[in-house]
Rosetta silent file (secondary structure, phi, psi, omega in degrees, C-alpha in Angstrom):
SEQUENCE: XXXXXXXXXXXXXXXXXXXXXXXXXXXXXXXXXXXXXXXXXXXXXXXXXXXXXXXXXXXXXXXXXXXXXXXXXXXXXXXXXXXXXXXXXXXXXXXXXXXXXXXXXXXXXXXXXXXXXXXXXXXXXXXXXXXXXXXXXXXXXXXXXXXXXXXXXXXXXXXXXXXXXXXXXXXXXXXXXXXXXXXXXXXXXXXXXXXXXXXXXXXXXXXXXXXXXXXXXXXXXXXXXXXXXXXXXXXXXXXXXXXXXXXXXXXXXXXXXXXXXXXXXXXXXXXXXXXXXXXXXXXXXXXXXXXXXXXXXXXXXXXXXXXXXXXXX
SCORE:     score description
SCORE:     0.000 S_00000001
   1 L     0.000  117.107  175.782    0.355   -0.052    0.043 S_00000001
   2 L   -85.609  129.305  176.222    1.274    3.482   -0.716 S_00000001
   3 H    -9.416  -78.001  162.105    1.762    6.465    1.568 S_00000001
   4 H   -49.031  -27.573  164.003   -0.508    8.339   -0.194 S_00000001
   5 H   -70.653  -54.423  161.430   -3.124    6.101   -0.615 S_00000001
   6 H   -27.853  -44.181  171.132   -2.925    5.560    3.152 S_00000001
   7 H   -77.005  -47.859  173.164   -3.113    9.633    4.041 S_00000001
   8 H   -61.953  -41.673 -159.611   -6.459    9.988    1.653 S_00000001
   9 H   -92.985  -26.295  165.754   -8.133    6.999    3.475 S_00000001
  10 H   -33.036  -69.461 -163.979   -6.741    8.579    6.732 S_00000001
  11 H   -67.118  -38.134 -164.017   -8.281   12.288    5.840 S_00000001
  12 H   -74.058  -31.775  167.377  -11.600   10.757    4.382 S_00000001
  13 H   -27.333  -75.135 -164.325  -11.703    8.607    8.004 S_00000001
  14 H   -76.833  -17.840  178.599  -11.704   11.784   10.038 S_00000001
  15 H   -68.352  -68.085 -163.178  -13.629   13.957    7.591 S_00000001
  16 L   -67.970   19.877  176.581  -16.371   11.461    7.519 S_00000001
  17 L  -133.980   28.993  166.774  -16.254   11.596   11.713 S_00000001
  18 L    73.784   18.223 -163.803  -17.033   15.215   12.180 S_00000001
  19 L  -105.224  136.207  160.916  -12.881   16.041   12.660 S_00000001
  20 E   -79.145  121.228 -171.904  -11.785   19.193   10.514 S_00000001
  21 E   -82.962  157.382  170.182   -8.939   18.214    8.696 S_00000001
  22 L   -87.547  166.691  150.728   -5.578   20.367    7.281 S_00000001
  23 L   -57.354  151.345  159.320   -4.125   20.301    3.667 S_00000001
  24 L   -95.083  137.372  170.671   -1.838   17.137    3.528 S_00000001
  25 L  -122.548  146.537 -162.739    1.902   18.329    3.606 S_00000001
  26 L   -94.415  137.597  153.168    4.503   16.959    2.220 S_00000001
  27 L   106.834   25.097 -169.937    8.449   17.130    3.427 S_00000001
  28 L  -128.329  163.214  166.321    7.140   18.422    7.252 S_00000001
  29 L   -62.661  -12.708 -174.270    7.036   16.818   10.562 S_00000001
  30 L  -154.470  152.535 -150.518    3.792   16.214   10.212 S_00000001
  31 L  -121.446   -0.062  175.427    1.423   15.560    7.281 S_00000001
  32 L  -166.201  135.328  157.896   -2.173   16.602    8.417 S_00000001
  33 E   -99.259  136.287  164.564   -3.684   18.301   11.689 S_00000001
  34 E  -132.172  135.340  172.014   -7.113   17.228   12.582 S_00000001
  35 E  -109.348  127.884  176.915   -9.638   18.463   14.982 S_00000001
  36 E  -145.156  119.215 -170.853  -12.898   17.497   16.822 S_00000001
  37 L    41.759  -99.174 -178.025  -14.055   19.797   19.353 S_00000001
  38 L   -85.324  -46.805 -179.231  -11.319   19.932   22.277 S_00000001
  39 E   -72.424  141.404  143.551   -9.034   17.354   20.553 S_00000001
  40 E  -115.792  139.476 -156.337   -6.286   18.232   18.201 S_00000001
  41 E  -105.639  134.712  153.291   -4.463   15.380   16.171 S_00000001
  42 E  -119.823  114.300 -158.643   -0.998   16.063   14.831 S_00000001
  43 E  -112.921  131.066  174.856   -0.571   13.007   12.427 S_00000001
  44 E  -131.377  134.928 -157.179    2.527   11.828   10.659 S_00000001
  45 E  -130.787  130.514 -166.268    1.709    8.844    8.552 S_00000001
  46 L  -132.759  139.242  164.699    4.711    6.306    7.409 S_00000001
  47 L   -94.519  -16.118  163.710    5.095    2.790    5.698 S_00000001
  48 L  -134.099  117.689  178.580    8.153    2.149    7.713 S_00000001
  49 L   -60.041   -3.751 -160.844    8.207    3.731   11.373 S_00000001
  50 L   -94.528  -24.263 -172.246   11.874    3.241   11.757 S_00000001
  51 L   -70.795   -0.121 -168.829   12.271    6.367    8.738 S_00000001
  52 L   -85.250  126.189 -179.062   10.641    8.605   11.973 S_00000001
  53 L  -101.686  172.944  171.982   13.805   10.686   12.985 S_00000001
  54 H   -63.542  -40.159  179.777   14.760   12.309   16.063 S_00000001
  55 H   -74.638  -21.677  172.217   14.550   15.575   14.744 S_00000001
  56 H   -74.852  -24.847  170.629   10.981   15.252   13.172 S_00000001
  57 H   -51.958  -61.970 -160.323    9.979   14.064   16.912 S_00000001
  58 H   -72.204  -52.533  131.789   11.470   16.954   18.634 S_00000001
  59 H    15.433  -82.275 -164.667    9.785   19.262   15.452 S_00000001
  60 H   -59.743  -41.995 -178.951    6.495   17.629   16.353 S_00000001
  61 H   -72.007  -27.770  166.972    6.582   17.942   20.326 S_00000001
  62 H   -52.482  -57.113  176.407    7.314   21.658   19.769 S_00000001
  63 H   -51.907  -46.137  160.233    4.278   22.074   17.901 S_00000001
  64 H   -36.604  -59.924 -179.679    2.335   19.810   19.960 S_00000001
  65 H   -49.579  -74.549  171.087    3.131   21.746   23.189 S_00000001
  66 H   -23.545  -76.573 -176.564    2.262   24.860   21.779 S_00000001
  67 H   -78.271   10.547 -168.464   -1.136   24.136   19.973 S_00000001
  68 L    31.926   65.793  156.825   -1.981   21.539   22.853 S_00000001
  69 L  -103.262 -177.702 -172.790   -2.012   19.115   20.677 S_00000001
  70 E  -107.301  103.579 -179.696   -1.735   15.073   20.579 S_00000001
  71 E   -80.059  128.925  179.260    1.188   14.165   18.122 S_00000001
  72 E  -143.435  155.206  177.442    0.782   10.507   16.826 S_00000001
  73 E  -118.081  102.125 -167.745    2.351    8.371   14.274 S_00000001
  74 E   -72.776  131.609 -175.168    0.443    6.206   11.813 S_00000001
  75 E  -148.344  160.356  151.046    2.706    3.165   10.297 S_00000001
  76 L  -115.460    0.016  151.076    2.457    0.160    8.842 S_00000001
  77 E  -169.768  171.377  167.100    5.323   -1.564    9.692 S_00000001
  78 L   -76.071  171.667  163.223    8.856   -1.692   11.383 S_00000001
  79 L   -49.977  -42.650 -152.379   12.310   -2.841    9.727 S_00000001
  80 L  -130.645    3.692  163.555   11.638   -6.468   10.892 S_00000001
  81 L  -167.012  173.810 -176.456    7.443   -6.607   11.012 S_00000001
  82 E   -92.354  148.674  172.494    4.229   -5.271   10.204 S_00000001
  83 L   -83.980  148.012  174.534    2.272   -3.557   13.445 S_00000001
  84 L   -77.671  168.907  174.772   -0.247   -5.287   14.942 S_00000001
  85 L   -55.749  158.140  177.768   -4.096   -4.225   15.324 S_00000001
  86 L    19.290   19.494  157.039   -4.524   -2.354   18.620 S_00000001
  87 E  -106.526  142.606 -166.935   -1.179   -2.257   19.936 S_00000001
  88 E  -102.363  127.164 -172.791    0.900    0.688   20.715 S_00000001
  89 E  -116.696 -165.480  175.784    4.489    1.107   19.525 S_00000001
  90 E  -154.768  153.691  169.206    6.765    4.319   20.064 S_00000001
  91 E  -141.363  126.433 -173.859    9.517    5.947   18.225 S_00000001
  92 L    47.636    3.675 -150.361   11.602    9.029   19.960 S_00000001
  93 L   132.292  -34.241 -165.380    8.696    9.667   22.367 S_00000001
  94 E  -124.266  129.298 -163.845    6.086    9.611   20.407 S_00000001
  95 E   -41.083  157.928 -174.649    2.920    6.864   20.119 S_00000001
  96 E  -147.762  107.236  152.049    2.986    4.772   17.014 S_00000001
  97 E  -102.992  173.866  158.695   -0.215    2.821   15.707 S_00000001
  98 E   -97.520  153.164 -179.902   -1.373    0.857   12.778 S_00000001
  99 H   -30.208  -53.896  169.739   -3.923    2.396   10.598 S_00000001
 100 H   -52.015  -36.904  149.579   -6.377   -0.152   11.566 S_00000001
 101 H   -42.020  -57.797  166.991   -6.039    1.132   15.069 S_00000001
 102 H   -54.331  -41.726 -151.469   -6.817    4.439   14.404 S_00000001
 103 H   -68.007  -34.958 -172.995   -9.759    3.273   12.232 S_00000001
 104 H   -74.865  -11.301 -168.706  -11.161    1.344   15.445 S_00000001
 105 H   -93.776  -27.050  179.318  -10.456    4.267   17.707 S_00000001
 106 H   -78.691  -40.226 -170.260  -12.551    6.909   15.291 S_00000001
 107 H   -83.750  -58.503  176.635  -15.229    4.310   14.484 S_00000001
 108 L   -94.782  -19.913 -173.741  -15.730    2.326   17.432 S_00000001
 109 L    63.595   45.103 -174.155  -14.225    4.153   20.261 S_00000001
 110 L  -126.739  114.833 -162.026  -11.760    1.152   21.178 S_00000001
 111 L  -113.051  121.566 -164.906   -8.655    2.360   22.331 S_00000001
 112 L   -51.234  130.031  166.883   -5.875    0.056   22.443 S_00000001
 113 L  -131.723   28.794  166.886   -4.322   -1.141   25.673 S_00000001
 114 E   -84.272  136.227  166.946   -1.487   -3.481   24.733 S_00000001
 115 E  -121.659  146.264  178.469    2.065   -1.430   24.570 S_00000001
 116 E  -110.269  132.685 -175.548    5.084   -3.189   22.678 S_00000001
 117 E  -133.899  168.407  164.763    8.577   -2.369   24.616 S_00000001
 118 L   -56.167  122.118  177.968   11.778   -4.051   24.317 S_00000001
 119 L    92.056    5.949  161.379   11.167   -7.530   25.771 S_00000001
 120 E   126.134 -153.404 -166.269    7.331   -8.026   24.345 S_00000001
 121 E  -107.043  138.871 -178.348    3.823   -6.683   24.942 S_00000001
 122 E  -131.130  174.595  163.361    2.830   -5.020   28.357 S_00000001
 123 E  -152.812  139.087 -177.561   -0.311   -3.607   29.749 S_00000001
 124 E   -82.242  141.785 -173.140   -0.983   -1.016   32.513 S_00000001
 125 E  -106.269  152.348  156.085   -3.246   -2.212   35.340 S_00000001
 126 L  -103.438  129.677 -175.252   -5.333   -0.043   37.256 S_00000001
 127 H   -83.395  -19.166  164.641   -4.176   -0.748   40.902 S_00000001
 128 H   -61.324  -55.838 -168.935   -7.255    0.488   42.443 S_00000001
 129 H   -68.279  -13.685  174.148   -9.517   -1.804   40.793 S_00000001
 130 H   -79.457  -34.175 -175.061   -6.967   -4.649   41.576 S_00000001
 131 H   -69.136  -47.419  159.794   -6.895   -3.454   44.929 S_00000001
 132 H   -43.782  -57.783 -178.563  -10.317   -2.944   45.530 S_00000001
 133 H   -57.564  -50.006  179.567  -11.270   -6.124   44.031 S_00000001
 134 H   -75.983  -24.171 -176.332   -8.589   -8.191   46.113 S_00000001
 135 H   -81.944  -40.946 -176.100   -9.981   -6.899   49.551 S_00000001
 136 L   -72.612   23.018 -176.645  -13.567   -7.607   48.426 S_00000001
 137 L  -128.653    8.451 -179.092  -12.728  -11.460   47.471 S_00000001
 138 L    50.972   36.938  172.873  -10.825  -11.057   51.255 S_00000001
 139 L   -92.046  133.028 -157.393   -7.499  -11.938   49.548 S_00000001
 140 L   -93.712  156.608  168.884   -4.035  -11.225   51.214 S_00000001
 141 H   -67.298  -24.929  168.270   -1.475   -9.774   48.754 S_00000001
 142 H   -69.564  -55.013 -159.235    0.208  -13.355   48.978 S_00000001
 143 H   -68.861  -41.602 -176.919   -2.921  -15.385   48.760 S_00000001
 144 H   -74.246  -21.730 -169.865   -3.443  -13.180   45.127 S_00000001
 145 H   -72.913  -39.954 -144.489    0.011  -13.374   44.379 S_00000001
 146 H   -89.227  -42.872 -161.985    0.481  -17.399   44.947 S_00000001
 147 H   -70.652   -7.806  164.553   -2.970  -17.816   42.699 S_00000001
 148 L  -107.110   16.225  176.858   -1.297  -15.688   39.969 S_00000001
 149 L    41.690   66.768  149.475    2.132  -17.418   40.295 S_00000001
 150 L  -121.072 -177.794  151.462    3.753  -13.720   40.859 S_00000001
 151 L   -55.448  158.231  147.589    5.332  -12.093   43.753 S_00000001
 152 H   -63.078  -38.224  168.570    3.856  -10.660   46.380 S_00000001
 153 H   -61.886  -23.737 -170.068    5.871   -7.603   45.528 S_00000001
 154 H   -92.753  -41.263 -173.942    4.685   -7.427   41.815 S_00000001
 155 H   -78.668  -15.727  170.443    0.939   -7.288   43.263 S_00000001
 156 H   -52.317  -74.716 -173.274    2.135   -4.482   45.634 S_00000001
 157 H   -36.398  -26.099 -174.402    3.654   -2.815   42.721 S_00000001
 158 H   -83.346  -41.991  179.109    0.609   -3.574   40.233 S_00000001
 159 H   -54.768  -37.633 -150.618   -1.700   -1.773   42.931 S_00000001
 160 L  -128.007   32.299  156.561    0.208    1.433   43.293 S_00000001
 161 L    40.745   47.108 -165.495    0.515    1.239   39.211 S_00000001
 162 L   -91.964  -26.400 -162.369    4.414    1.095   39.887 S_00000001
 163 L  -137.894  158.307  157.759    4.960   -1.712   36.838 S_00000001
 164 E  -116.351  173.777  173.407    3.126   -2.929   33.969 S_00000001
 165 L   -95.150  134.849 -179.075    2.063   -6.414   32.930 S_00000001
 166 L   -70.473  168.493  175.557    2.170   -9.158   30.241 S_00000001
 167 H   -76.449  -12.035  175.014   -1.108   -9.747   29.053 S_00000001
 168 H   -40.385  -68.625 -142.211   -0.796  -13.662   30.241 S_00000001
 169 H   -76.236  -41.037 -179.571   -0.699  -12.208   34.082 S_00000001
 170 H   -55.264  -29.069  174.265   -3.535   -9.856   33.328 S_00000001
 171 H   -70.729  -36.967 -173.102   -5.719  -12.497   31.978 S_00000001
 172 H   -66.813  -58.714 -171.618   -4.864  -14.642   34.722 S_00000001
 173 H   -57.137  -32.393  178.257   -5.788  -11.717   37.497 S_00000001
 174 H   -75.483  -29.136  166.039   -9.083  -10.832   35.852 S_00000001
 175 H   -56.714  -41.386 -177.139  -10.169  -14.552   36.163 S_00000001
 176 H   -65.368  -43.846 -176.728   -9.326  -14.474   39.842 S_00000001
 177 H   -99.050   -2.065  147.688  -10.985  -11.411   40.507 S_00000001
 178 L    79.935   67.222 -177.427  -13.559  -11.910   37.884 S_00000001
 179 L  -166.412  160.496  172.714  -13.531   -8.450   36.660 S_00000001
 180 L   -85.927  158.223 -161.877  -11.617   -6.216   34.081 S_00000001
 181 L  -149.139    5.514  175.789   -8.714   -4.392   35.775 S_00000001
 182 E   -92.999  160.883  175.942   -6.517   -3.124   32.526 S_00000001
 183 L  -114.191  158.207  173.169   -6.335    0.900   31.228 S_00000001
 184 L   -58.644 -174.787  178.304   -6.395    2.209   28.062 S_00000001
 185 L  -128.084  135.376 -158.918   -2.908    3.436   26.753 S_00000001
 186 L   -82.593  103.358  174.068   -3.270    7.373   27.198 S_00000001
 187 L   -78.831  -32.134 -157.506   -2.824    8.488   23.033 S_00000001
 188 L  -108.554   38.751  179.759   -3.914   11.887   23.444 S_00000001
 189 L  -107.757  134.609  178.311   -1.428   13.518   25.847 S_00000001
 190 L   -61.917  136.308  167.767    0.135   16.903   25.099 S_00000001
 191 L   -47.823  153.607  138.667    4.094   17.257   25.345 S_00000001
 192 L   -67.067  147.810 -174.073    5.528   19.679   27.825 S_00000001
 193 L   -47.875  101.560  161.147    5.923   22.989   26.921 S_00000001
 194 L   -37.639  128.407 -170.017    8.817   23.506   24.927 S_00000001
 195 L   -85.363  132.178  173.409   11.309   26.400   25.935 S_00000001
 196 L   -44.932  122.491  176.207   11.657   29.585   23.892 S_00000001
 197 L  -100.893  126.847  174.726   14.717   30.363   21.594 S_00000001
 198 L  -116.480  129.096  173.245   16.191   33.477   20.946 S_00000001
 199 L  -116.147 -172.322  169.165   19.151   33.419   17.893 S_00000001
 200 L   -54.517  -55.722 -174.193   20.634   36.058   15.919 S_00000001
 201 L   -69.820  -12.174 -166.260   17.444   35.558   13.183 S_00000001
 202 L   -65.665  125.559  160.941   14.889   35.983   16.013 S_00000001
 203 L   -56.248  104.069 -163.141   12.934   39.374   15.110 S_00000001
 204 H   -52.993  -50.029  174.602   14.147   41.537   18.101 S_00000001
 205 H   -37.632  -24.715 -167.459   10.809   43.349   17.773 S_00000001
 206 H   -77.865  -42.052 -175.159    8.753   40.320   18.700 S_00000001
 207 H   -71.695  -20.719 -176.559   10.972   40.180   21.788 S_00000001
 208 H   -80.213  -46.001 -179.760   10.971   44.006   23.003 S_00000001
 209 L   -69.577    6.188  173.578    6.788   43.277   22.868 S_00000001
 210 L   108.715   -7.735 -150.067    6.844   40.440   25.243 S_00000001
 211 E   -92.746  157.367  170.957    6.686   37.240   22.741 S_00000001
 212 E  -122.324  153.230  178.133    8.745   34.253   22.778 S_00000001
 213 E  -112.376   99.056  159.419    9.864   32.484   19.839 S_00000001
 214 E   -53.869   89.947  172.923    9.935   28.804   18.877 S_00000001
 215 L   -94.843  164.544 -158.934   11.471   28.286   15.609 S_00000001
 216 L  -134.128  148.958 -177.749   10.743   25.491   13.387 S_00000001
 217 L  -124.118  -40.447 -159.980   12.775   23.818   10.548 S_00000001
 218 L  -104.793   51.676  179.199   10.794   20.437    9.269 S_00000001
 219 L  -148.006  149.625  166.294    7.336   22.517    9.362 S_00000001
 220 L   -39.040  -22.425  177.499    5.018   24.790    6.536 S_00000001
 221 L  -140.654 -177.120 -154.312    6.450   27.925    8.457 S_00000001
 222 L  -125.616   39.710  170.041    9.195   29.248   10.107 S_00000001
 223 L   150.122  170.693 -161.904    8.238   29.802   13.823 S_00000001
 224 E  -134.026   94.636 -158.976    5.822   29.700   16.282 S_00000001
 225 E   -84.344  151.105 -159.132    5.158   32.914   18.159 S_00000001
 226 E  -150.072  147.626  176.862    4.155   32.620   21.950 S_00000001
 227 E   -91.578  127.770 -177.624    3.025   34.971   25.027 S_00000001
 228 L   -12.617  121.384  179.154    5.057   35.136   28.057 S_00000001
 229 L   -52.688  -27.082 -179.993    4.689   32.148   29.959 S_00000001
 230 L   -95.831   22.172  173.300    3.609   33.970   33.210 S_00000001
 231 L   -94.552  149.797 -171.544    0.835   35.720   31.646 S_00000001
 232 L   -62.376  -47.806 -177.975   -2.550   33.892   32.095 S_00000001
 233 L   -61.274  129.834  175.990   -3.647   34.641   28.532 S_00000001
 234 L   -93.230  100.361 -179.730   -1.953   31.873   26.130 S_00000001
 235 L  -116.683  117.429  168.518   -1.259   33.070   22.495 S_00000001
 236 E   -89.364  122.303  162.689   -0.194   30.907   19.782 S_00000001
 237 E  -137.842  142.033 -175.571    0.754   32.319   16.204 S_00000001
 238 E  -103.775  153.637 -157.791    2.195   30.730   13.508 S_00000001
 239 E  -134.224  140.052 -162.421    4.915   33.085   11.963 S_00000001
 240 E  -143.672  122.431 -177.475    6.487   33.523    8.791 S_00000001
 241 E   -85.947  156.735  175.433    9.412   35.718    7.922 S_00000001
 242 L   -64.172  -54.659 -161.833   10.152   37.560    4.541 S_00000001
 243 L    42.831   17.681  163.797   13.763   36.165    4.245 S_00000001
 244 L    81.194   39.222  169.305   14.099   37.763    0.950 S_00000001
 245 L   -65.367  171.519  162.940   11.365   35.122   -0.511 S_00000001
 246 L  -108.385 -177.147 -168.969    9.665   36.476   -3.502 S_00000001
 247 H   -63.805  -44.634 -171.403    5.786   37.086   -3.690 S_00000001
 248 H   -64.732  -44.614 -164.813    5.075   33.430   -5.354 S_00000001
 249 H   -55.454  -59.298 -152.341    7.013   31.644   -2.410 S_00000001
 250 H   -76.889   -5.265  171.905    5.198   33.812    0.398 S_00000001
 251 H   -83.160  -52.092 -169.425    1.524   33.588   -1.465 S_00000001
 252 H   -73.092  -15.308  159.015    1.923   29.297   -1.095 S_00000001
 253 H   -56.246  -67.907  175.256    3.284   30.070    2.258 S_00000001
 254 H   -31.764  -57.705 -163.577    0.175   32.037    3.010 S_00000001
 255 H   -76.194  -12.118  175.495   -2.391   29.514    1.721 S_00000001
 256 H   -70.941  -59.944 -142.375   -0.495   26.659    3.808 S_00000001
 257 H   -87.022   -8.784  175.590   -0.471   28.680    7.033 S_00000001
 258 H  -101.956    6.011  174.672   -3.973   30.134    6.922 S_00000001
 259 H   -84.468  -56.687 -179.710   -5.300   26.506    6.413 S_00000001
 260 H   -44.931  -56.800 -172.640   -3.128   25.447    9.443 S_00000001
 261 H   -65.167  -24.279  176.210   -4.303   28.456   11.740 S_00000001
 262 H   -68.117  -37.471  175.106   -8.081   27.609   11.049 S_00000001
 263 H   -74.121  -29.262  174.497   -7.657   23.992   11.977 S_00000001
 264 H   -83.743  -27.955  178.793   -5.548   24.828   14.915 S_00000001
 265 L    82.591   41.506 -162.251   -7.533   27.603   16.064 S_00000001
 266 L  -141.614  170.789 -179.267   -4.815   30.056   16.646 S_00000001
 267 E   -71.178  160.943  161.522   -3.571   33.299   14.487 S_00000001
 268 E  -129.773  122.310  169.443   -1.226   33.543   11.536 S_00000001
 269 E  -124.588  143.205  163.357    1.331   36.645   10.473 S_00000001
 270 E  -109.398  143.594  163.179    4.199   37.641    8.277 S_00000001
 271 E   -78.571  120.893  164.376    6.763   39.588    9.288 S_00000001
 272 E  -102.896  131.049 -174.725    8.021   42.070    6.913 S_00000001
 273 L  -118.010    7.949  170.542   11.280   44.040    6.519 S_00000001
 274 L   -73.078  170.020  174.727   10.450   45.418    3.066 S_00000001
 275 L   -90.713   -9.094 -179.263    9.375   49.115    2.772 S_00000001
 276 L   -63.037  132.312 -169.521    6.382   48.274    0.448 S_00000001
 277 L   -79.431  131.672 -172.881    3.371   48.963    2.132 S_00000001
 278 L  -164.348  132.588  160.304    1.289   45.262    2.317 S_00000001
 279 L  -102.938  -32.022  162.426   -1.355   44.270    4.754 S_00000001
 280 E  -129.752  175.196  178.088   -1.924   40.934    3.766 S_00000001
 281 E  -144.653  123.349 -168.157   -0.791   38.282    1.699 S_00000001
 282 L    38.261   34.314  177.575   -3.388   35.698    0.622 S_00000001
 283 L   118.000  -35.768  172.859   -5.586   36.242    3.559 S_00000001
 284 E   -84.788  153.025 -173.280   -2.911   36.291    6.287 S_00000001
 285 E   -80.498 -179.913 -166.835   -2.292   39.561    7.739 S_00000001
 286 E  -136.900  135.622  165.189    1.490   41.133    7.261 S_00000001
 287 E  -149.072  148.507 -161.951    3.132   43.734    9.461 S_00000001
 288 E   -84.813  158.511  173.975    6.424   45.386    8.752 S_00000001
 289 L   -86.359   -5.478  155.892    9.139   45.539   11.220 S_00000001
 290 L   -76.260  -48.298  165.021    9.329   49.308   11.031 S_00000001
 291 L   -44.724  -50.960 -171.642    5.506   49.425   12.227 S_00000001
 292 L   -78.928    0.089 -166.154    6.473   47.020   15.125 S_00000001
 293 L   -92.847  -24.056 -170.014    9.737   49.164   16.285 S_00000001
 294 L   -89.693    0.016 -169.975    7.015   52.112   16.709 S_00000001
 295 L   -99.090  161.768 -165.154    4.804   49.931   19.046 S_00000001
 296 L  -126.670   -8.943 -162.968    5.116   50.307   22.931 S_00000001
 297 L  -170.327  149.475 -168.456    3.164   47.154   23.894 S_00000001
 298 H   -53.016  -42.899 -147.787    1.759   43.064   22.843 S_00000001
 299 H   -61.482  -32.975 -162.461   -1.645   44.749   22.881 S_00000001
 300 H   -66.917  -59.132 -171.771   -0.714   47.236   19.811 S_00000001
 301 H   -70.130  -10.515 -178.005    0.618   44.365   17.636 S_00000001
 302 H   -91.470  -21.625 -178.186   -2.172   41.908   18.532 S_00000001
 303 H   -78.443  -45.290 -176.996   -4.844   44.740   17.423 S_00000001
 304 H   -48.273  -44.136  169.452   -2.981   45.320   14.061 S_00000001
 305 H   -66.913  -39.912  154.241   -3.362   41.815   13.120 S_00000001
 306 H   -41.329  -61.584 -160.947   -7.263   41.853   13.954 S_00000001
 307 H   -59.091  -49.768 -173.499   -7.719   44.848   12.058 S_00000001
 308 H   -91.857   11.316  172.272   -5.915   43.449    9.167 S_00000001
 309 H   -92.099  -25.857 -171.605   -7.301   40.037    9.326 S_00000001
 310 H   -88.381  -46.274  164.039  -10.629   41.575    8.750 S_00000001
 311 H   -24.052  -71.002 -164.847   -9.275   43.653    5.780 S_00000001
 312 H   -38.579  -41.433 -165.694   -8.042   40.303    4.387 S_00000001
 313 L  -100.950    0.000    0.000  -11.629   38.626    4.315 S_00000001
């Protein structure tokens, strides 16, 4: 199966289940973005999941933490085997699943419980459920351990959520306790926030106005502009720099960032250095460096973006 075919199928699957989906982006750390109410997914689709690089993972984590999104890789196989249905794998800290697993999640709300790691397959146990069931059955830690053919210490750790169990052990425990004790793998976690980075190329005007910058290199845009972490109001803007690009390239970038801004619920802006008056590019507000140098507050910058966004539309 070709990668493009899988991408089209996933896009159709999500769109048919009330997700708003973005364009499909090539040569980016993500292929598409999808939103359904508060759930925002950053999806990367691969044939071989071992081709997913550490640099791509770091980039997608940056975006996910800023957009409050969940990064997810969907793939067919690794170097050695095809991915199994309803099993979660991992590459560089990003969860990986097969297309069938994603389909089960979207259409049936069936979420995987088995996690593949070095040494085999594992399941996360609901420790509180095990303890309550054990006490209800009047079993001591040792008695339950003997019945399940594990150590007392292992049962103790299960009840405190300190270790995962093999699927075989879980089946044995569920038979003894006569109840389900497993937890689904949390595929919708949002990575921790990335630190803002200041380089020589960072627009000093944005820093002066109290914004932070997270540069990107494997995305359809140049950077993410964020508000000061100390502020209660959090702002994320997809930001493009002029970088001596011609109008044709800027217009192409504008189409992409307008699409992404719409799905992620953020603003987009071009920071221009040329003197030619230009208020927007293909519906995306543009602000000139000389204008920013005259601003005294973050509010002034955001006001201009709002006004020019209305003009563009």
